[in-house]
Short mmCIF file of C-alpha atoms in Angstrom, two decimals:
data_model
loop_
_atom_site.label_atom_id
_atom_site.label_comp_id
_atom_site.label_asym_id
_atom_site.label_seq_id
_atom_site.Cartn_x
_atom_site.Cartn_y
_atom_site.Cartn_z
CA UNK A 74 0.00 0.00 0.00
CA UNK A 75 1.41 3.34 -1.03
CA UNK A 76 0.25 5.04 2.13
CA UNK A 77 1.07 2.22 4.51
CA UNK A 78 3.63 4.13 6.54
CA UNK A 79 1.41 7.14 6.78
CA UNK A 80 -1.47 4.94 7.90
CA UNK A 81 0.74 3.28 10.51
CA UNK A 82 1.93 6.64 11.76
CA UNK A 83 -1.59 7.96 12.05
CA UNK A 84 -2.18 4.90 14.19
CA UNK A 85 0.47 6.19 16.58
CA UNK A 86 -0.81 9.70 17.08
CA UNK A 87 -1.18 11.01 20.63
CA UNK A 88 -3.79 9.36 22.83
CA UNK A 89 -5.47 12.69 23.47
CA UNK A 90 -6.41 13.05 19.81
CA UNK A 91 -7.79 9.52 19.75
CA UNK A 92 -9.91 10.04 22.83
CA UNK A 93 -11.11 13.45 21.75
CA UNK A 94 -12.42 12.13 18.44
CA UNK A 95 -14.00 9.00 19.87
CA UNK A 96 -17.26 8.42 17.95
CA UNK A 97 -20.28 9.22 20.06
CA UNK A 98 -21.88 5.87 19.40
CA UNK A 99 -19.02 4.07 21.11
CA UNK A 100 -19.05 6.15 24.24
CA UNK A 101 -20.80 4.65 27.17
CA UNK A 102 -24.08 6.48 27.65
CA UNK A 103 -24.81 6.83 31.31
CA UNK A 104 -28.36 5.70 31.99
CA UNK A 105 -30.62 8.62 32.71
CA UNK A 106 -30.79 9.37 36.39
CA UNK A 107 -32.98 12.29 37.45
CA UNK A 108 -30.78 12.84 40.49
CA UNK A 109 -27.72 13.19 38.29
CA UNK A 110 -29.46 15.69 36.07
CA UNK A 111 -30.78 17.51 39.10
CA UNK A 112 -27.24 18.04 40.34
CA UNK A 113 -26.20 19.18 36.92
CA UNK A 114 -29.09 21.62 36.79
CA UNK A 115 -28.23 22.90 40.23
CA UNK A 116 -24.65 23.49 39.17
CA UNK A 117 -25.86 25.18 36.00
CA UNK A 118 -28.29 27.39 37.87
CA UNK A 119 -25.62 28.39 40.35
CA UNK A 120 -23.42 29.41 37.47
CA UNK A 121 -26.26 31.56 36.18
CA UNK A 122 -26.58 33.30 39.51
CA UNK A 123 -30.01 31.90 40.28
CA UNK A 124 -30.88 31.32 43.86
CA UNK A 125 -31.18 27.59 44.03
CA UNK A 126 -32.27 25.54 46.92
CA UNK A 127 -31.92 21.81 46.56
CA UNK A 128 -32.75 20.68 49.97
CA UNK A 129 -34.63 17.98 51.72
CA UNK A 130 -34.79 19.54 55.13
CA UNK A 131 -36.33 22.77 53.92
CA UNK A 132 -39.55 23.85 52.34
CA UNK A 133 -40.01 21.61 49.37
CA UNK A 134 -42.59 21.98 46.65
CA UNK A 135 -45.54 19.71 47.18
CA UNK A 136 -46.14 18.55 43.68
CA UNK A 137 -48.26 16.06 41.84
CA UNK A 138 -46.20 14.65 38.98
CA UNK A 139 -48.11 14.70 35.73
CA UNK A 140 -47.54 13.73 32.12
CA UNK A 141 -48.03 17.44 31.42
CA UNK A 142 -45.08 19.38 32.89
CA UNK A 143 -47.13 22.57 33.17
CA UNK A 144 -49.67 20.70 35.30
CA UNK A 145 -46.92 19.46 37.60
CA UNK A 146 -45.80 23.04 38.15
CA UNK A 147 -49.38 24.23 38.62
CA UNK A 148 -49.92 21.62 41.32
CA UNK A 149 -46.74 22.70 43.11
CA UNK A 150 -47.67 26.38 43.09
CA UNK A 151 -51.28 25.82 44.06
CA UNK A 152 -50.23 23.53 46.88
CA UNK A 153 -48.37 26.48 48.37
CA UNK A 154 -51.79 27.70 49.40
CA UNK A 155 -51.98 24.92 51.96
CA UNK A 156 -48.92 26.10 53.84
CA UNK A 157 -49.29 27.97 57.11
CA UNK A 158 -47.58 31.11 55.94
CA UNK A 159 -49.54 31.42 52.67
CA UNK A 160 -52.35 33.97 52.57
CA UNK A 161 -53.13 33.87 48.88
CA UNK A 162 -51.74 32.17 45.79
CA UNK A 163 -53.02 32.98 42.30
CA UNK A 164 -51.52 31.49 39.18
CA UNK A 165 -51.43 33.87 36.28
CA UNK A 166 -49.64 31.92 33.60
CA UNK A 167 -47.73 28.66 33.30
CA UNK A 168 -46.04 27.73 30.08
CA UNK A 169 -43.32 25.52 28.74
CA UNK A 170 -40.41 27.78 27.93
CA UNK A 171 -38.86 26.21 24.87
CA UNK A 172 -36.26 28.94 24.46
CA UNK A 173 -35.08 28.52 28.04
CA UNK A 174 -35.14 24.74 27.66
CA UNK A 175 -33.01 25.02 24.53
CA UNK A 176 -30.67 27.43 26.27
CA UNK A 177 -30.15 25.12 29.22
CA UNK A 178 -29.80 22.09 26.98
CA UNK A 179 -27.27 23.96 24.91
CA UNK A 180 -25.30 24.67 28.04
CA UNK A 181 -25.33 20.95 28.75
CA UNK A 182 -24.46 19.97 25.22
CA UNK A 183 -21.53 22.32 25.02
CA UNK A 184 -20.39 21.45 28.51
CA UNK A 185 -18.49 18.59 29.95
CA UNK A 186 -21.48 17.22 31.83
CA UNK A 187 -23.40 16.08 28.76
CA UNK A 188 -20.24 15.10 26.95
CA UNK A 189 -19.08 12.93 29.80
CA UNK A 190 -22.47 11.23 30.00
CA UNK A 191 -23.16 10.99 26.31
CA UNK A 192 -26.36 13.01 26.61
CA UNK A 193 -27.31 14.20 23.18
CA UNK A 194 -29.67 17.09 22.54
CA UNK A 195 -32.40 14.67 21.50
CA UNK A 196 -31.83 12.61 24.60
CA UNK A 197 -32.12 15.59 26.90
CA UNK A 198 -35.17 16.85 25.04
CA UNK A 199 -37.02 13.71 26.04
CA UNK A 200 -36.09 13.95 29.66
CA UNK A 201 -35.75 17.58 30.57
CA UNK A 202 -37.87 20.69 30.24
CA UNK A 203 -38.08 24.20 31.64
CA UNK A 204 -41.45 25.63 32.62
CA UNK A 205 -41.95 29.32 33.29
CA UNK A 206 -44.55 30.29 35.86
CA UNK A 207 -45.94 33.71 36.65
CA UNK A 208 -48.04 33.90 39.77
CA UNK A 209 -49.03 36.11 42.58
CA UNK A 210 -48.21 35.11 46.15
CA UNK A 211 -49.06 36.79 49.40
CA UNK A 212 -47.37 35.42 52.48
CA UNK A 213 -47.58 36.15 56.19
CA UNK A 214 -44.34 38.06 56.69
CA UNK A 215 -44.34 37.17 60.36
CA UNK A 216 -43.88 33.54 59.41
CA UNK A 217 -41.68 33.58 56.35
CA UNK A 218 -39.18 35.72 54.49
CA UNK A 219 -40.11 34.14 51.17
CA UNK A 220 -40.42 36.53 48.32
CA UNK A 221 -44.00 37.46 47.52
CA UNK A 222 -45.88 39.74 45.23
CA UNK A 223 -45.59 38.98 41.56
CA UNK A 224 -43.31 36.01 41.09
CA UNK A 225 -41.69 34.81 37.90
CA UNK A 226 -39.93 31.52 38.30
CA UNK A 227 -38.37 28.89 36.11
CA UNK A 228 -38.97 25.30 37.07
CA UNK A 229 -36.66 22.52 35.91
CA UNK A 230 -38.36 19.20 35.42
CA UNK A 231 -37.23 15.72 34.56
CA UNK A 232 -39.36 12.90 33.26
CA UNK A 233 -39.47 9.52 34.94
CA UNK A 234 -38.68 6.80 32.42
CA UNK A 235 -41.21 4.32 33.75
CA UNK A 236 -44.21 6.51 34.48
CA UNK A 237 -43.56 9.19 31.86
CA UNK A 238 -44.48 11.80 34.45
CA UNK A 239 -42.63 15.07 34.95
CA UNK A 240 -41.23 16.04 38.34
CA UNK A 241 -39.76 19.35 39.46
CA UNK A 242 -36.16 18.82 40.46
CA UNK A 243 -35.19 22.42 40.85
CA UNK A 244 -36.31 25.98 40.44
CA UNK A 245 -34.85 29.42 40.01
CA UNK A 246 -35.52 32.21 42.44
CA UNK A 247 -37.82 35.03 41.48
CA UNK A 248 -36.41 36.36 38.21
CA UNK A 249 -38.96 39.13 38.06
CA UNK A 250 -36.89 42.21 37.20
CA UNK A 251 -38.35 45.69 37.42
CA UNK A 252 -38.97 45.94 33.68
CA UNK A 253 -39.57 42.35 32.85
CA UNK A 254 -43.30 42.37 33.00
CA UNK A 255 -43.91 45.83 31.66
CA UNK A 256 -47.30 45.68 30.05
CA UNK A 257 -48.26 42.47 31.81
CA UNK A 258 -51.33 42.46 33.92
CA UNK A 259 -50.57 42.33 37.61
CA UNK A 260 -52.87 40.31 39.86
CA UNK A 261 -51.97 42.34 42.90
CA UNK A 262 -52.72 45.57 41.11
CA UNK A 263 -56.05 44.06 40.17
CA UNK A 264 -56.75 43.61 43.85
CA UNK A 265 -55.65 46.88 45.38
CA UNK A 266 -54.06 48.90 42.64
CA UNK A 267 -50.65 48.68 44.22
CA UNK A 268 -47.87 46.21 43.65
CA UNK A 269 -46.72 46.77 47.21
CA UNK A 270 -43.26 47.33 48.58
CA UNK A 271 -42.22 43.69 48.65
CA UNK A 272 -41.76 42.95 44.98
CA UNK A 273 -38.02 42.54 45.26
CA UNK A 274 -36.85 39.21 46.58
CA UNK A 275 -35.93 38.96 50.23
CA UNK A 276 -33.65 36.07 50.97
CA UNK A 277 -33.24 34.94 54.53
CA UNK A 278 -29.82 34.47 56.11
CA UNK A 279 -30.45 30.74 56.19
CA UNK A 280 -31.20 30.69 52.49
CA UNK A 281 -28.04 32.69 51.76
CA UNK A 282 -25.99 30.17 53.72
CA UNK A 283 -27.65 27.28 51.89
CA UNK A 284 -26.92 28.90 48.55
CA UNK A 285 -23.29 29.60 49.49
CA UNK A 286 -22.66 26.11 50.84
CA UNK A 287 -24.45 24.40 47.95
CA UNK A 288 -22.10 26.10 45.54
CA UNK A 289 -19.05 25.41 47.68
CA UNK A 290 -19.85 21.70 48.12
CA UNK A 291 -20.84 21.26 44.49
CA UNK A 292 -17.53 22.69 43.34
CA UNK A 293 -15.70 20.46 45.80
CA UNK A 294 -17.45 17.20 45.10
CA UNK A 295 -18.78 17.32 41.55
CA UNK A 296 -15.50 15.90 40.18
CA UNK A 297 -16.09 12.83 42.31
CA UNK A 298 -19.82 12.25 42.71
CA UNK A 299 -23.07 12.55 40.82
CA UNK A 300 -26.52 13.32 42.20
CA UNK A 301 -25.32 15.96 44.64
CA UNK A 302 -28.01 17.64 46.70
CA UNK A 303 -28.08 19.06 50.16
CA UNK A 304 -30.17 19.30 53.28
CA UNK A 305 -29.98 21.46 56.37
CA UNK A 306 -31.41 20.66 59.79
CA UNK A 307 -31.08 21.91 63.35
CA UNK A 308 -30.47 25.43 62.12
CA UNK A 309 -29.76 27.99 64.86
CA UNK A 310 -28.79 31.55 64.19
CA UNK A 311 -27.51 34.38 66.39
CA UNK A 312 -26.76 37.92 65.32
CA UNK A 313 -24.44 40.00 67.46
CA UNK A 314 -22.84 43.33 66.61
CA UNK A 315 -23.69 42.98 62.95
CA UNK A 316 -22.21 39.52 62.67
CA UNK A 317 -24.25 36.41 62.07
CA UNK A 318 -23.26 33.01 63.42
CA UNK A 319 -25.26 29.96 62.47
CA UNK A 320 -24.82 26.35 63.50
CA UNK A 321 -26.53 23.46 61.77
CA UNK A 322 -26.24 19.93 60.45
CA UNK A 323 -25.41 19.99 56.74
CA UNK A 324 -26.17 16.81 54.84
CA UNK A 325 -24.73 16.09 51.45
CA UNK A 326 -26.53 13.42 49.42
CA UNK A 327 -24.69 11.78 46.56
CA UNK A 328 -24.74 8.68 44.41
CA UNK A 329 -22.20 6.21 45.70
CA UNK A 330 -19.26 5.06 43.65
CA UNK A 331 -17.82 1.58 43.48
CA UNK A 332 -14.43 2.93 44.45
CA UNK A 333 -15.84 3.58 47.92
CA UNK A 334 -17.78 0.34 48.18
CA UNK A 335 -18.79 -1.77 45.18
CA UNK A 336 -22.32 -2.32 46.47
CA UNK A 337 -22.82 1.44 46.80
CA UNK A 338 -22.47 2.12 43.08
CA UNK A 339 -25.38 4.34 42.03
CA UNK A 340 -27.06 4.12 45.43
CA UNK A 341 -27.77 7.41 47.18
CA UNK A 342 -25.54 7.97 50.20
CA UNK A 343 -25.33 10.80 52.68
CA UNK A 344 -22.53 12.55 54.47
CA UNK A 345 -23.20 14.73 57.50
CA UNK A 346 -21.28 17.79 58.61
CA UNK A 347 -21.85 19.74 61.81
CA UNK A 348 -20.98 23.24 60.72
CA UNK A 349 -20.76 26.75 62.01
CA UNK A 350 -20.97 29.61 59.49
CA UNK A 351 -19.97 33.14 60.48
CA UNK A 352 -20.17 36.28 58.36
CA UNK A 353 -20.88 39.99 58.76
CA UNK A 354 -24.29 41.25 57.76
CA UNK A 355 -24.51 44.10 55.31
CA UNK A 356 -27.49 46.39 55.89
CA UNK A 357 -28.75 43.88 58.39
CA UNK A 358 -29.95 41.55 55.65
CA UNK A 359 -27.23 40.44 53.30
CA UNK A 360 -24.40 38.15 54.33
CA UNK A 361 -20.94 39.17 53.23
CA UNK A 362 -20.12 35.77 51.77
CA UNK A 363 -16.70 36.95 50.63
CA UNK A 364 -15.61 36.86 54.27
CA UNK A 365 -17.78 33.96 55.39
CA UNK A 366 -15.95 31.44 57.54
CA UNK A 367 -17.30 27.90 57.73
CA UNK A 368 -15.91 25.64 60.44
CA UNK A 369 -16.59 21.96 61.01
CA UNK A 370 -17.07 20.35 64.39
CA UNK A 371 -13.78 18.65 65.24
CA UNK A 372 -14.95 16.91 68.40
CA UNK A 373 -15.85 13.25 68.16
CA UNK A 374 -17.87 13.34 71.39
CA UNK A 375 -19.09 15.94 73.83
CA UNK A 376 -19.69 19.62 73.16
CA UNK A 377 -19.15 20.93 69.67
CA UNK A 378 -15.74 22.32 68.81
CA UNK A 379 -16.02 24.25 65.58
CA UNK A 380 -12.37 24.61 64.64
CA UNK A 381 -11.70 22.85 61.33
CA UNK A 382 -12.03 25.04 58.22
CA UNK A 383 -14.41 23.30 55.84
CA UNK A 384 -11.87 23.50 53.00
CA UNK A 385 -9.57 21.21 54.97
CA UNK A 386 -12.00 18.32 54.80
CA UNK A 387 -12.70 18.68 51.09
CA UNK A 388 -10.96 16.33 48.65
CA UNK A 389 -7.42 17.36 47.67
CA UNK A 390 -8.33 18.66 44.25
CA UNK A 391 -10.22 21.57 45.76
CA UNK A 392 -7.31 23.03 47.59
CA UNK A 393 -5.08 22.93 44.52
CA UNK B 126 -14.33 -0.19 36.92
CA UNK B 127 -11.62 2.42 36.70
CA UNK B 128 -8.96 1.88 34.05
CA UNK B 129 -6.22 1.89 36.66
CA UNK B 130 -7.87 -1.01 38.45
CA UNK B 131 -8.32 -2.94 35.23
CA UNK B 132 -4.62 -2.50 34.45
CA UNK B 133 -3.83 -3.70 37.98
CA UNK B 134 -5.82 -6.87 37.28
CA UNK B 135 -3.65 -7.54 34.23
CA UNK B 136 -0.55 -7.07 36.33
CA UNK B 137 -1.94 -9.44 38.93
CA UNK B 138 -2.58 -11.93 36.11
CA UNK B 139 -6.22 -12.07 37.13
CA UNK B 140 -8.48 -13.49 34.46
CA UNK B 141 -11.16 -11.03 35.44
CA UNK B 142 -8.99 -8.41 33.71
CA UNK B 143 -10.33 -9.58 30.38
CA UNK B 144 -13.92 -9.73 31.59
CA UNK B 145 -13.69 -6.18 32.94
CA UNK B 146 -12.04 -4.99 29.74
CA UNK B 147 -14.76 -6.58 27.65
CA UNK B 148 -17.44 -5.08 29.87
CA UNK B 149 -16.12 -1.57 29.45
CA UNK B 150 -14.52 -1.54 26.02
CA UNK B 151 -16.09 -4.23 23.85
CA UNK B 152 -18.41 -1.77 22.11
CA UNK B 153 -15.55 0.65 21.54
CA UNK B 154 -13.24 -2.00 20.08
CA UNK B 155 -16.01 -3.59 18.02
CA UNK B 156 -16.85 -0.23 16.53
CA UNK B 157 -13.26 0.46 15.51
CA UNK B 158 -12.87 -2.96 13.98
CA UNK B 159 -16.24 -2.91 12.22
CA UNK B 160 -15.43 0.45 10.61
CA UNK B 161 -12.42 -1.19 9.01
CA UNK B 162 -13.70 -4.66 8.21
CA UNK B 163 -17.45 -4.14 7.81
CA UNK B 164 -18.02 -7.64 9.04
CA UNK B 165 -19.44 -8.38 12.46
CA UNK B 166 -17.80 -11.77 12.83
CA UNK B 167 -14.37 -10.49 11.87
CA UNK B 168 -14.80 -7.49 14.13
CA UNK B 169 -15.63 -9.74 17.06
CA UNK B 170 -12.60 -11.86 16.31
CA UNK B 171 -10.34 -8.80 16.26
CA UNK B 172 -11.87 -7.56 19.47
CA UNK B 173 -11.20 -10.86 21.20
CA UNK B 174 -7.66 -10.85 19.83
CA UNK B 175 -7.28 -7.38 21.29
CA UNK B 176 -7.90 -8.75 24.79
CA UNK B 177 -5.30 -11.45 24.20
CA UNK B 178 -2.75 -8.91 22.97
CA UNK B 179 -3.49 -6.74 25.99
CA UNK B 180 -3.00 -9.76 28.25
CA UNK B 181 0.38 -10.45 26.66
CA UNK B 182 1.43 -6.80 26.79
CA UNK B 183 0.58 -6.17 30.45
CA UNK B 184 2.95 -6.60 32.19
CA UNK B 185 5.46 -5.24 31.35
CA UNK B 186 3.44 -2.47 29.75
CA UNK B 187 1.37 -0.13 31.90
CA UNK B 188 -0.64 2.12 29.57
CA UNK B 189 -1.46 5.63 30.66
CA UNK B 190 -4.65 5.58 28.67
CA UNK B 191 -6.28 2.18 28.43
CA UNK B 192 -8.90 3.22 25.87
CA UNK B 193 -6.31 4.49 23.41
CA UNK B 194 -4.06 1.51 24.13
CA UNK B 195 -6.83 -0.98 23.33
CA UNK B 196 -8.04 1.08 20.41
CA UNK B 197 -4.62 1.06 18.82
CA UNK B 198 -4.34 -2.72 19.18
CA UNK B 199 -7.78 -3.21 17.66
CA UNK B 200 -7.04 -0.83 14.83
CA UNK B 201 -3.74 -2.53 13.99
CA UNK B 202 -5.23 -6.02 14.14
CA UNK B 203 -8.15 -4.96 11.98
CA UNK B 204 -5.93 -3.24 9.42
CA UNK B 205 -3.76 -6.36 9.23
CA UNK B 206 -6.84 -8.44 8.56
CA UNK B 207 -8.03 -5.88 6.06
CA UNK B 208 -4.74 -6.08 4.20
CA UNK B 209 -4.86 -9.87 4.02
CA UNK B 210 -8.41 -9.66 2.68
CA UNK B 211 -7.48 -6.94 0.24
CA UNK B 212 -4.74 -9.16 -1.13
CA UNK B 213 -7.32 -11.86 -1.80
CA UNK B 214 -10.22 -9.81 -2.99
CA UNK B 215 -11.20 -6.25 -3.71
CA UNK B 216 -14.21 -4.28 -2.72
CA UNK B 217 -13.87 -3.66 0.99
CA UNK B 218 -15.54 -0.36 0.34
CA UNK B 219 -15.21 2.50 2.79
CA UNK B 220 -11.88 1.48 4.23
CA UNK B 221 -10.27 1.35 0.85
CA UNK B 222 -11.72 4.72 -0.04
CA UNK B 223 -10.49 6.26 3.19
CA UNK B 224 -7.03 4.85 2.68
CA UNK B 225 -6.84 5.96 -0.92
CA UNK B 226 -7.64 9.48 0.24
CA UNK B 227 -4.37 9.45 2.10
CA UNK B 228 -2.42 8.83 -1.10
CA UNK B 229 -2.75 12.46 -2.04
CA UNK B 230 -1.15 13.52 1.23
CA UNK B 231 2.15 11.83 0.47
CA UNK B 232 4.66 14.45 -0.64
CA UNK B 233 6.39 14.02 -3.96
CA UNK B 234 9.90 12.63 -3.74
CA UNK B 235 11.50 15.73 -5.16
CA UNK B 236 10.22 17.90 -2.40
CA UNK B 237 11.76 16.03 0.46
CA UNK B 238 15.09 16.01 2.15
CA UNK B 239 15.15 13.07 4.49
CA UNK B 240 13.27 9.95 5.42
CA UNK B 241 11.92 9.61 8.93
CA UNK B 242 10.62 6.63 10.86
CA UNK B 243 7.04 6.03 11.91
CA UNK B 244 7.56 7.41 15.38
CA UNK B 245 8.96 10.67 14.07
CA UNK B 246 6.21 10.83 11.52
CA UNK B 247 3.64 10.39 14.29
CA UNK B 248 5.25 13.31 16.13
CA UNK B 249 5.00 15.39 13.00
CA UNK B 250 1.34 14.45 12.70
CA UNK B 251 0.75 15.39 16.32
CA UNK B 252 2.22 18.84 15.72
CA UNK B 253 -0.04 19.21 12.72
CA UNK B 254 -3.14 18.08 14.60
CA UNK B 255 -2.47 20.37 17.54
CA UNK B 256 -2.57 23.38 15.27
CA UNK B 257 -5.89 22.44 13.69
CA UNK B 258 -9.19 23.81 14.97
CA UNK B 259 -10.92 21.25 17.17
CA UNK B 260 -13.67 20.28 14.73
CA UNK B 261 -11.28 19.77 11.83
CA UNK B 262 -8.89 17.81 14.01
CA UNK B 263 -11.65 15.53 15.27
CA UNK B 264 -13.04 14.97 11.79
CA UNK B 265 -9.58 14.06 10.53
CA UNK B 266 -8.99 11.57 13.33
CA UNK B 267 -12.47 10.12 12.96
CA UNK B 268 -11.87 9.53 9.28
CA UNK B 269 -8.28 8.31 9.28
CA UNK B 270 -7.81 6.83 12.72
CA UNK B 271 -11.29 5.44 13.35
CA UNK B 272 -11.94 5.05 9.62
CA UNK B 273 -15.49 6.19 10.09
CA UNK B 274 -17.69 6.56 7.01
CA UNK B 275 -18.21 10.14 5.83
CA UNK B 276 -21.93 9.76 6.48
CA UNK B 277 -21.38 8.82 10.11
CA UNK B 278 -19.07 11.78 10.66
CA UNK B 279 -21.61 14.11 9.05
CA UNK B 280 -24.35 12.73 11.28
CA UNK B 281 -22.30 13.19 14.41
CA UNK B 282 -21.57 16.81 13.59
CA UNK B 283 -24.99 17.60 12.14
CA UNK B 284 -23.37 18.60 8.84
CA UNK B 285 -23.88 17.66 5.22
CA UNK B 286 -21.61 14.97 3.77
CA UNK B 287 -20.31 17.50 1.27
CA UNK B 288 -19.19 19.71 4.14
CA UNK B 289 -17.26 16.85 5.72
CA UNK B 290 -15.69 15.87 2.40
CA UNK B 291 -14.60 19.45 1.73
CA UNK B 292 -13.23 19.86 5.23
CA UNK B 293 -11.28 16.63 4.97
CA UNK B 294 -9.97 17.55 1.53
CA UNK B 295 -8.66 20.89 2.78
CA UNK B 296 -7.15 19.25 5.84
CA UNK B 297 -5.36 16.72 3.67
CA UNK B 298 -3.96 19.54 1.54
CA UNK B 299 -2.76 21.30 4.64
CA UNK B 300 -1.17 18.10 5.88
CA UNK B 301 0.62 17.66 2.62
CA UNK B 302 2.03 21.19 2.85
CA UNK B 303 2.97 20.57 6.46
CA UNK B 304 4.85 17.38 5.60
CA UNK B 305 6.61 19.10 2.73
CA UNK B 306 7.61 21.98 4.98
CA UNK B 307 9.04 19.53 7.48
CA UNK B 308 10.84 17.69 4.68
CA UNK B 309 9.24 14.34 5.27
CA UNK B 310 9.70 11.28 3.07
CA UNK B 311 7.10 8.58 3.35
#
């Protein structure tokens, strides 16, 4: 063969070029796991600056999964009405947001998450959707600091393979900017002609800590584990001289890997951290996360001894 | 199982090394072989031979990248089989076409200064590939390392076949110029 040497030499090109060009069909496609996608969505949303709360110990949506994703979201919003702090909930509009879905999918497709898992655009389209909801909420401010007034939220849903039903796995915070709904009807204005002073989102200190820690833990552990989500329990908060100190049990849920224990592969595990977070408060409301210090309880028994910086217990890669 | 652990199994002479390799890489190896031979039975045979070669190579070899290591073995075994078939009969289709495309890359004798061995030539190719835009580089490797059909490459990239053909043609021309600049004899 005239080109035999050239062909042989092409066969010896660097491994990186061979791996990079690996045909998609030969890559192992990771079976669809909603929890895995949920973690990916959470990471994505954090990158976008959304306020994301993926928590089991907090105030979850009470939803009724449906084959219609918009109906799933409607059930979740309407079920807010049953909560103690809710005074009134009125859904204005719920719609599948194809542009936002495409945008998020594109982020996956162009990112390492989808590439690593072999998730094609078509594959994601069958399992993931973004629904935009516009609704009016009125809450008892003595009981909750949740944002109320006119709310615009994106809900991220995944579809269960067996049942075909859509479930909310995550949601953005209120993305209602001051000009976003110019021209839209406003349910609150319909009621009293005033949108009220509480249209901007108020995020509690606890929620700010959750958001900060979710991002921190996701960055630390996403190279190692899938299906990351978090819970917070036993939350206690004290504010003294403009500085907030909170102690709580932080639980990280993740899908086990065989390198830890073969039988744990793909099975959800949890890791618990007794933590103390301290940060100054700006204007009495906003935590200065740039100076936040998070310490882990170093005592095996007896009273808590918050003395180990959280970064010290993260895997090595984080500190590099 | 992690590649490192699979390699450890080979070094421990554990027979489960082959089972774990097959579990993780059989589809990958089969695909490489099938692209060259276009025959399922032959591809399976080459894939099985790949495991045997890997068994004989480890130890002493400890590959940094198991996928590429296995892929190279499969590709070489499949090309050897292809050549023996080509000697007996013609018409192995896509592979022959892909290989004939490479003929035009070979610099003319008058333009060269020295002959180099395969290893040096591979280094030259690596330098060329590193300078290519990612898409062109991947298309080139998919065509001439994986010997994928044009249609399959076009499907993967969501492009027309004509686009892939044109891209590959221009890349081959660039490669020819590159080899001539480096004074390579093939």
